[in-house]
Structure formats: structure tokens, C-alpha cells
mmCIF file of N, CA, C and O in Angstrom:
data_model
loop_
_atom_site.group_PDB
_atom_site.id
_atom_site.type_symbol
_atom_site.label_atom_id
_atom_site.label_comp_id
_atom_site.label_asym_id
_atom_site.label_seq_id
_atom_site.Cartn_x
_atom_site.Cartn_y
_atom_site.Cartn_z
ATOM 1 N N UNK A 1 -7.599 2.663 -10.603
ATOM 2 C CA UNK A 1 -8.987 2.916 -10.311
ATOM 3 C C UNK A 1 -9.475 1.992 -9.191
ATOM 4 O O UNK A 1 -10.225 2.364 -8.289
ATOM 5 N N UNK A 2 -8.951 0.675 -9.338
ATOM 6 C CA UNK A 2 -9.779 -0.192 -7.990
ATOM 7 C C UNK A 2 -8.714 0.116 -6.890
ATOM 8 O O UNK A 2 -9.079 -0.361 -5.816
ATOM 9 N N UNK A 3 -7.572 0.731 -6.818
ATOM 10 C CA UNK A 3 -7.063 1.150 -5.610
ATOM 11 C C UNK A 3 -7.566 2.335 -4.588
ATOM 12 O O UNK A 3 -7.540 2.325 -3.358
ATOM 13 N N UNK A 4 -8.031 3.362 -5.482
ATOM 14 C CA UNK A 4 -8.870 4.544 -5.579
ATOM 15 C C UNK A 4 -10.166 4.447 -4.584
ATOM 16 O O UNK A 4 -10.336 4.961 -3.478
ATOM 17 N N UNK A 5 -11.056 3.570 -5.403
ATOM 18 C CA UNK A 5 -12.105 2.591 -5.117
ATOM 19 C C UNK A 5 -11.810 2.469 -3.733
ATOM 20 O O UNK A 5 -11.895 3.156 -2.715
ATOM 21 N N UNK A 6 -11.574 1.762 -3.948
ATOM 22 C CA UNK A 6 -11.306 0.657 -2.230
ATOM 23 C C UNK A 6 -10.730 1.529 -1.279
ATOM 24 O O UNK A 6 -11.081 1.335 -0.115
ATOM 25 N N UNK A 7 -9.659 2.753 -1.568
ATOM 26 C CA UNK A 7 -9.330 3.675 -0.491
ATOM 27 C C UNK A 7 -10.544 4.527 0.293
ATOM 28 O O UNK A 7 -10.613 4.890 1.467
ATOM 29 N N UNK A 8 -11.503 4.707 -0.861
ATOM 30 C CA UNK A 8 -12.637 5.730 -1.063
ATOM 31 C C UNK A 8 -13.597 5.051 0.149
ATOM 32 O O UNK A 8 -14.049 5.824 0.994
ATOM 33 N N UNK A 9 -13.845 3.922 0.222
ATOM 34 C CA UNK A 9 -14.537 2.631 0.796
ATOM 35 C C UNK A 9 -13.407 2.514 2.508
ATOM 36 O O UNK A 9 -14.024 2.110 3.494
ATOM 37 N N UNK A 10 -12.227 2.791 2.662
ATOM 38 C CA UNK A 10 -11.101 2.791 4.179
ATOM 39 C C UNK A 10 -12.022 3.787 4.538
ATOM 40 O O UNK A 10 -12.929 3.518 5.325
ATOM 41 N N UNK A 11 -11.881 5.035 3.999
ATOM 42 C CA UNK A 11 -12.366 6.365 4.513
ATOM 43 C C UNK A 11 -13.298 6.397 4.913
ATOM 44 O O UNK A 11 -13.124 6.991 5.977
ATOM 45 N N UNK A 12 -14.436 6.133 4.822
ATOM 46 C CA UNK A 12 -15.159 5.728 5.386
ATOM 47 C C UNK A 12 -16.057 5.527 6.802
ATOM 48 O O UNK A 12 -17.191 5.805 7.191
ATOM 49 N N UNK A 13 -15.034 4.971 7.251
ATOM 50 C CA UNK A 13 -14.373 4.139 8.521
ATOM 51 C C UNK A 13 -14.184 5.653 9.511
ATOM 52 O O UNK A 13 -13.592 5.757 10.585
ATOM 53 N N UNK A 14 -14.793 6.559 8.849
ATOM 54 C CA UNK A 14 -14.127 7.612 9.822
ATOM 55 C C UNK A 14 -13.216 8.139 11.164
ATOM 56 O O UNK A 14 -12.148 8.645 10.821
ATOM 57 N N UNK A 15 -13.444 8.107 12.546
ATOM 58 C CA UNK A 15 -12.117 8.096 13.211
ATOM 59 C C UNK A 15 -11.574 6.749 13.540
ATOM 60 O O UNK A 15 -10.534 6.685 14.196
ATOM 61 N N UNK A 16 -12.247 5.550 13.105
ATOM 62 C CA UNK A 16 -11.462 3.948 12.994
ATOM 63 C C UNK A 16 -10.394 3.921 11.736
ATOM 64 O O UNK A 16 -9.695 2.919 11.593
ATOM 65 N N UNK A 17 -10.304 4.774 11.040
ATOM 66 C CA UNK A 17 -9.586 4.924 9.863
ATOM 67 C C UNK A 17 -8.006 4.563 10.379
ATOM 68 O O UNK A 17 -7.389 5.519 10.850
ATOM 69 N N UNK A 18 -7.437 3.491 10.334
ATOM 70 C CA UNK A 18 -5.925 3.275 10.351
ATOM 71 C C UNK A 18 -4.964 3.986 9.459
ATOM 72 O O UNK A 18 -3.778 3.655 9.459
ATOM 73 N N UNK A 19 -5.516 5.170 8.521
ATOM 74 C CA UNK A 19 -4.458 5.452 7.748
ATOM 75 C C UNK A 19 -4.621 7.296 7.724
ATOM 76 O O UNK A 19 -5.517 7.772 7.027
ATOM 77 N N UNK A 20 -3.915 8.010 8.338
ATOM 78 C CA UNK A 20 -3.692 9.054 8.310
ATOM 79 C C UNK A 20 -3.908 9.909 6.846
ATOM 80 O O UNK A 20 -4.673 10.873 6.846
ATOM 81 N N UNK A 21 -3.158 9.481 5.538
ATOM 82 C CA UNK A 21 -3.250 10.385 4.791
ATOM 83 C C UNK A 21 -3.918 9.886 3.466
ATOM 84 O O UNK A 21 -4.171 8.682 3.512
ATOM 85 N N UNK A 22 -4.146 10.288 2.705
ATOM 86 C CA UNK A 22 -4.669 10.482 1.548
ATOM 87 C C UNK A 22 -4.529 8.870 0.745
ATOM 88 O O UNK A 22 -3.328 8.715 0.526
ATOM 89 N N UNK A 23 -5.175 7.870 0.335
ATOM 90 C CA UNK A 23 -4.895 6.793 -0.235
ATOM 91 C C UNK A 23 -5.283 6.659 -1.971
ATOM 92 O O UNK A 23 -6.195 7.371 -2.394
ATOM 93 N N UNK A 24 -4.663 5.866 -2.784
ATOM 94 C CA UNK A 24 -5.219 5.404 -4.007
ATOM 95 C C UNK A 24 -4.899 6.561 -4.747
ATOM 96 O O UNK A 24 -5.378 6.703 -5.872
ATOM 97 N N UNK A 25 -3.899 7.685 -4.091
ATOM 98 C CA UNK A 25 -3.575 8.396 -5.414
ATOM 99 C C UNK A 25 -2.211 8.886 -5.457
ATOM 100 O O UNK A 25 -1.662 9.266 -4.423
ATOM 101 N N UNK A 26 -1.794 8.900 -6.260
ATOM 102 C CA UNK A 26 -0.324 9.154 -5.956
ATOM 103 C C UNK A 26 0.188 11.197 -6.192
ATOM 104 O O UNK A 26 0.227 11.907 -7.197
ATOM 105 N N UNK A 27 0.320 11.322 -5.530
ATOM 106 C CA UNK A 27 0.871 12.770 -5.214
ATOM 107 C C UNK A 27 1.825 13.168 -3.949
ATOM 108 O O UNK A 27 1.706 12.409 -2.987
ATOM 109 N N UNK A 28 2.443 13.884 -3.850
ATOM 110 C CA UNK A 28 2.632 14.453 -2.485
ATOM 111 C C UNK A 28 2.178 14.625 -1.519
ATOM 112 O O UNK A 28 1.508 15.617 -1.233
ATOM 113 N N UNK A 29 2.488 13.511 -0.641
ATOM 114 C CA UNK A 29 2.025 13.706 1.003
ATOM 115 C C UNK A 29 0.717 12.191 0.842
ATOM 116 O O UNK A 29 -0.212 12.272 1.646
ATOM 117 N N UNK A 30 0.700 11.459 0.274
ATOM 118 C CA UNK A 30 -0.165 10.412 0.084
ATOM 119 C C UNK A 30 0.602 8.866 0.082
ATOM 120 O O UNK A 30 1.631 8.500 -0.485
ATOM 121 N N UNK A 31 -0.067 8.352 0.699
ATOM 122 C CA UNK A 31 0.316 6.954 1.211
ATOM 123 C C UNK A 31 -0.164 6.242 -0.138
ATOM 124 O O UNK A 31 -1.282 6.005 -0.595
ATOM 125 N N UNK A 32 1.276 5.971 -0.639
ATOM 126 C CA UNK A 32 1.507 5.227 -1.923
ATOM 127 C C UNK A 32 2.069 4.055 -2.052
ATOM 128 O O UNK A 32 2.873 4.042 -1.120
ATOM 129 N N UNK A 33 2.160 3.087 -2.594
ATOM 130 C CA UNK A 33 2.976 1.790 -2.758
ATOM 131 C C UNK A 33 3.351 1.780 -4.474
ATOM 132 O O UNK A 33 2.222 1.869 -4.955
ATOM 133 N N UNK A 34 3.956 1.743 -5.204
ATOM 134 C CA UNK A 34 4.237 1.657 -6.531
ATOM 135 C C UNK A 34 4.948 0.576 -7.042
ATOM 136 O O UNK A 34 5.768 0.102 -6.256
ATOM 137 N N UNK A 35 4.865 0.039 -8.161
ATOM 138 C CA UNK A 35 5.839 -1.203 -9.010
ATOM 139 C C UNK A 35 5.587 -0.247 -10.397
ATOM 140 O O UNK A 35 4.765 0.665 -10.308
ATOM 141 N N UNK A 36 6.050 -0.390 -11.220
ATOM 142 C CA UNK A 36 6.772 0.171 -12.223
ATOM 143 C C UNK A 36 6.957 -0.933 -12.974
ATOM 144 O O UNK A 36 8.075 -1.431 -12.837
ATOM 145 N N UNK A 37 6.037 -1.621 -13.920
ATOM 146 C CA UNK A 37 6.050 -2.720 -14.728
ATOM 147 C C UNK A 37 6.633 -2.682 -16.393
ATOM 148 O O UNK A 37 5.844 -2.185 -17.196
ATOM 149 N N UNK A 38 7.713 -3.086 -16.837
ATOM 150 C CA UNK A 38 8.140 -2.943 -18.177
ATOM 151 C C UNK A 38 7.560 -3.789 -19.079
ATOM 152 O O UNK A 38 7.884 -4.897 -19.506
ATOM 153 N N UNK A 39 6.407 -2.869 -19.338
ATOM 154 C CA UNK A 39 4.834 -3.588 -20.379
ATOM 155 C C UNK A 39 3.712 -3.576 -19.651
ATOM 156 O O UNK A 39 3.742 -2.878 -18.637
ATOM 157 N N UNK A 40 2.575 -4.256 -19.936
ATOM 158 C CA UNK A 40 1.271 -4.036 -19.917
ATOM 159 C C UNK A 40 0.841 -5.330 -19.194
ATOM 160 O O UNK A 40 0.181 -6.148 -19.835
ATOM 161 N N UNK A 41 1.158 -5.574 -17.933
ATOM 162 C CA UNK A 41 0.434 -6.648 -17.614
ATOM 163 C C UNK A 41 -1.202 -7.145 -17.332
ATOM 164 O O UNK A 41 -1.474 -8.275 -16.926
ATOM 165 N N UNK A 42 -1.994 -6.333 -17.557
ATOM 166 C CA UNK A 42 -3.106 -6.426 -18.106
ATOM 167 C C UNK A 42 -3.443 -6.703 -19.570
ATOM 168 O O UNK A 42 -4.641 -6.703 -19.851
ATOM 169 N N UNK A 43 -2.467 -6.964 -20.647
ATOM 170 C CA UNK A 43 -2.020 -7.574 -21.629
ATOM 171 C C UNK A 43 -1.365 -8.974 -21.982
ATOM 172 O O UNK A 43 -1.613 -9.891 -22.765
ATOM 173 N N UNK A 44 -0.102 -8.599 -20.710
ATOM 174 C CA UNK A 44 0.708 -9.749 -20.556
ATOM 175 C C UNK A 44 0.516 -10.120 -19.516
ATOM 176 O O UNK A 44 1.510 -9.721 -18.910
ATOM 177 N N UNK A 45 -0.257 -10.772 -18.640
ATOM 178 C CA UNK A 45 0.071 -11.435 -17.172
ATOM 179 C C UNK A 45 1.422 -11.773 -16.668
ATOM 180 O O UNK A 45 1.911 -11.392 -15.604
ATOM 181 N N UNK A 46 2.176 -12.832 -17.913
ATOM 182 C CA UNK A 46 3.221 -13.301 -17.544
ATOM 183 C C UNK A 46 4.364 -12.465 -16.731
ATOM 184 O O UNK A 46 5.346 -12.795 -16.066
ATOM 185 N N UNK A 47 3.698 -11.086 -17.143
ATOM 186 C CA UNK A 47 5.137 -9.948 -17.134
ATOM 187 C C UNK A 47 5.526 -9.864 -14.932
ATOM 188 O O UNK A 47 6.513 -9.489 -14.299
ATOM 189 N N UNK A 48 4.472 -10.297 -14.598
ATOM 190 C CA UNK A 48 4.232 -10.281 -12.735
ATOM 191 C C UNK A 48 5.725 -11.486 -12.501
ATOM 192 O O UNK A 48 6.878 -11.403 -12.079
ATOM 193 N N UNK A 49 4.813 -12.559 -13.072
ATOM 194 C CA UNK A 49 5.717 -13.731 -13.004
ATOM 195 C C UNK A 49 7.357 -13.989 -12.441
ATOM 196 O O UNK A 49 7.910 -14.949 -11.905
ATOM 197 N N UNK A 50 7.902 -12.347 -12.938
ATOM 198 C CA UNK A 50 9.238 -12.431 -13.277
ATOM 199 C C UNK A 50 9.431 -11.056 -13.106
ATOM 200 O O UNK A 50 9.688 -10.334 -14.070
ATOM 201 N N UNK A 51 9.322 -10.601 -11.888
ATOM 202 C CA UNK A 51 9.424 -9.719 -11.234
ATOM 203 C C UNK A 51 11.074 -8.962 -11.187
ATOM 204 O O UNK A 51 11.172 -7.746 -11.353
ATOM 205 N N UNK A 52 12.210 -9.764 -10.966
ATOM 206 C CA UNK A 52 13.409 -9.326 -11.214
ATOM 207 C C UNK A 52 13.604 -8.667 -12.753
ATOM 208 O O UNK A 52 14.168 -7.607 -13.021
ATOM 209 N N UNK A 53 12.990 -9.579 -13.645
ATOM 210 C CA UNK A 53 13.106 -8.367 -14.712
ATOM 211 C C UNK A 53 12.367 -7.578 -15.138
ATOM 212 O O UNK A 53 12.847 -6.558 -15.633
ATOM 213 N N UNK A 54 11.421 -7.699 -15.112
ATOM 214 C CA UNK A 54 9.997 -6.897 -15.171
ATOM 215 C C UNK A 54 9.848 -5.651 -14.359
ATOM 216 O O UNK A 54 9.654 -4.564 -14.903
ATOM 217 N N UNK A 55 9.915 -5.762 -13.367
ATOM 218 C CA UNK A 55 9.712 -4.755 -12.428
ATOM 219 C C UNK A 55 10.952 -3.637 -12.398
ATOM 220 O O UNK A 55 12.121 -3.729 -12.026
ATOM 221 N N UNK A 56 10.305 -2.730 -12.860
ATOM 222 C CA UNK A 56 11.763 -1.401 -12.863
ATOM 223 C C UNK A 56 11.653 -0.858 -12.179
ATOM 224 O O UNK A 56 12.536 -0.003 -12.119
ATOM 225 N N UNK A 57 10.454 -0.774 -10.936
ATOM 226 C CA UNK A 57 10.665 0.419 -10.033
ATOM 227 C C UNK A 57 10.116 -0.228 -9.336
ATOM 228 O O UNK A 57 9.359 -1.024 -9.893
ATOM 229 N N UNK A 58 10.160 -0.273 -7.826
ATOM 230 C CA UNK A 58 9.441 -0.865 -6.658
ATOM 231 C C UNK A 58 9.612 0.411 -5.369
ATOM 232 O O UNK A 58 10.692 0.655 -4.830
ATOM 233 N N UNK A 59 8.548 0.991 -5.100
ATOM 234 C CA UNK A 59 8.297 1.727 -3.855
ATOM 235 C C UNK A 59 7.129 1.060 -2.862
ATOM 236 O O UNK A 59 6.043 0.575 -3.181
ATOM 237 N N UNK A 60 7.831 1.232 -1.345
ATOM 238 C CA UNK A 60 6.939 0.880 -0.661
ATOM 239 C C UNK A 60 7.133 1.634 0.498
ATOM 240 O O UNK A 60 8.275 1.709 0.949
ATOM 241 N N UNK A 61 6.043 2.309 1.155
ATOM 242 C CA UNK A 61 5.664 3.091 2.250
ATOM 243 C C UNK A 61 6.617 4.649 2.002
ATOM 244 O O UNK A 61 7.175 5.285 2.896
ATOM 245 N N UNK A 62 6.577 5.034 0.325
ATOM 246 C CA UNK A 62 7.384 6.187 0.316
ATOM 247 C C UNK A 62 9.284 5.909 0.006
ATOM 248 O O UNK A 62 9.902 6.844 -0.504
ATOM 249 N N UNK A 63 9.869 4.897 0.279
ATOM 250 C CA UNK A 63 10.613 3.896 0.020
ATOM 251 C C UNK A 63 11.014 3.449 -0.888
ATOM 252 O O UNK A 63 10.326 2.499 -1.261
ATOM 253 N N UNK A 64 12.098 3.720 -1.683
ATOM 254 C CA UNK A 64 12.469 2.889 -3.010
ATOM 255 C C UNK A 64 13.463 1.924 -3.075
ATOM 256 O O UNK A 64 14.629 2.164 -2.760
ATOM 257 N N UNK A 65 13.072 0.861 -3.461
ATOM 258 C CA UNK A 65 13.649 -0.662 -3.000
ATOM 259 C C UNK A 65 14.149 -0.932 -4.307
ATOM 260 O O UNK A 65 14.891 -1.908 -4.409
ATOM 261 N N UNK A 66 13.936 -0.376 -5.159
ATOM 262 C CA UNK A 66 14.429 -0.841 -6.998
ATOM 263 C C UNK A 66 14.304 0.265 -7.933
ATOM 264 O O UNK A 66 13.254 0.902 -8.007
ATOM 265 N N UNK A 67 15.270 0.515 -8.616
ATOM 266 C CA UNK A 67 15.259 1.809 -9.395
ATOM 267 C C UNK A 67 16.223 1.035 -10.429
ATOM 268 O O UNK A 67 17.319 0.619 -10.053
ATOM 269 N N UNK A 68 15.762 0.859 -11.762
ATOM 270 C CA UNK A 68 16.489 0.691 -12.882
ATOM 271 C C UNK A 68 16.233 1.522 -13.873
ATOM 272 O O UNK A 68 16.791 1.366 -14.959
ATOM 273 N N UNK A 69 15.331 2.553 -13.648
ATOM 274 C CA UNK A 69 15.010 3.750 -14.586
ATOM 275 C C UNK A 69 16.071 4.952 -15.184
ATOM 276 O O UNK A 69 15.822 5.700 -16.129
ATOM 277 N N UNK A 70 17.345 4.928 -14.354
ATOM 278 C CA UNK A 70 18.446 5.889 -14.364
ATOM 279 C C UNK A 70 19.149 5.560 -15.665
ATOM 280 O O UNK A 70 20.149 6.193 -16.004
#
């Protein structure tokens, strides 16, 4: 929701807009970044901390840099 937010707030910016497509939501054809957290770190903070194990999925710019979901 505050990614959403704040994309909603780029747009804005109308033809100064640096970002071509669709932000803050994840679908097809939308400029996404993703982590894939194993648990609730809005529960657990600690779970960021320790990113090598925690983190099961890491995408960036469409890009998948970590996949332990298989």
C-alpha cells in the first residue's frame, strides 16, 4: 500500500515522470522490484536482518537474482 501510495504521488509529475510504466503494482508490463520474505516481517523485524536466509525470492527491474522457491 505505501508503494502504491507513493507511485500514485511519481505520476503526478506528468511528462517529468522518469518512469514509463505502471508503478506499486505488480502485474504484467509494470515496473516491479520484489523480495519474497520467509515470515512476517512486520511481525518479526529481525527476519530483514538476515537476508541470505530469509529472503526466498529477490527480483529487481523484472530480474531474478534469488529463487529458492523451486
Amino acid at each position: 500500500m505505501a508503494t502504491y501510495d507513493n507511485a500514485q504521488l511519481v505520476k503526478m509529475c506528468g511528462p517529468r515522470d522518469p518512469y514509463p510504466g505502471e508503478l506499486g503494482v505488480v502485474k504484467e508490463g509494470a515496473l516491479a522490484d520484489l523480495l519474497l520474505v520467509d515470515g512476517n516481517p512486520l511481525e518479526n523485524l529481525d527476519l530483514v536482518a538476515d537476508p541470505e536466509r530469509n529472503f526466498v525470492m529477490i527480483m529487481k527491474d523484472g530480474k531474478i537474482y534469488k529463487n529458492t522457491l523451486d
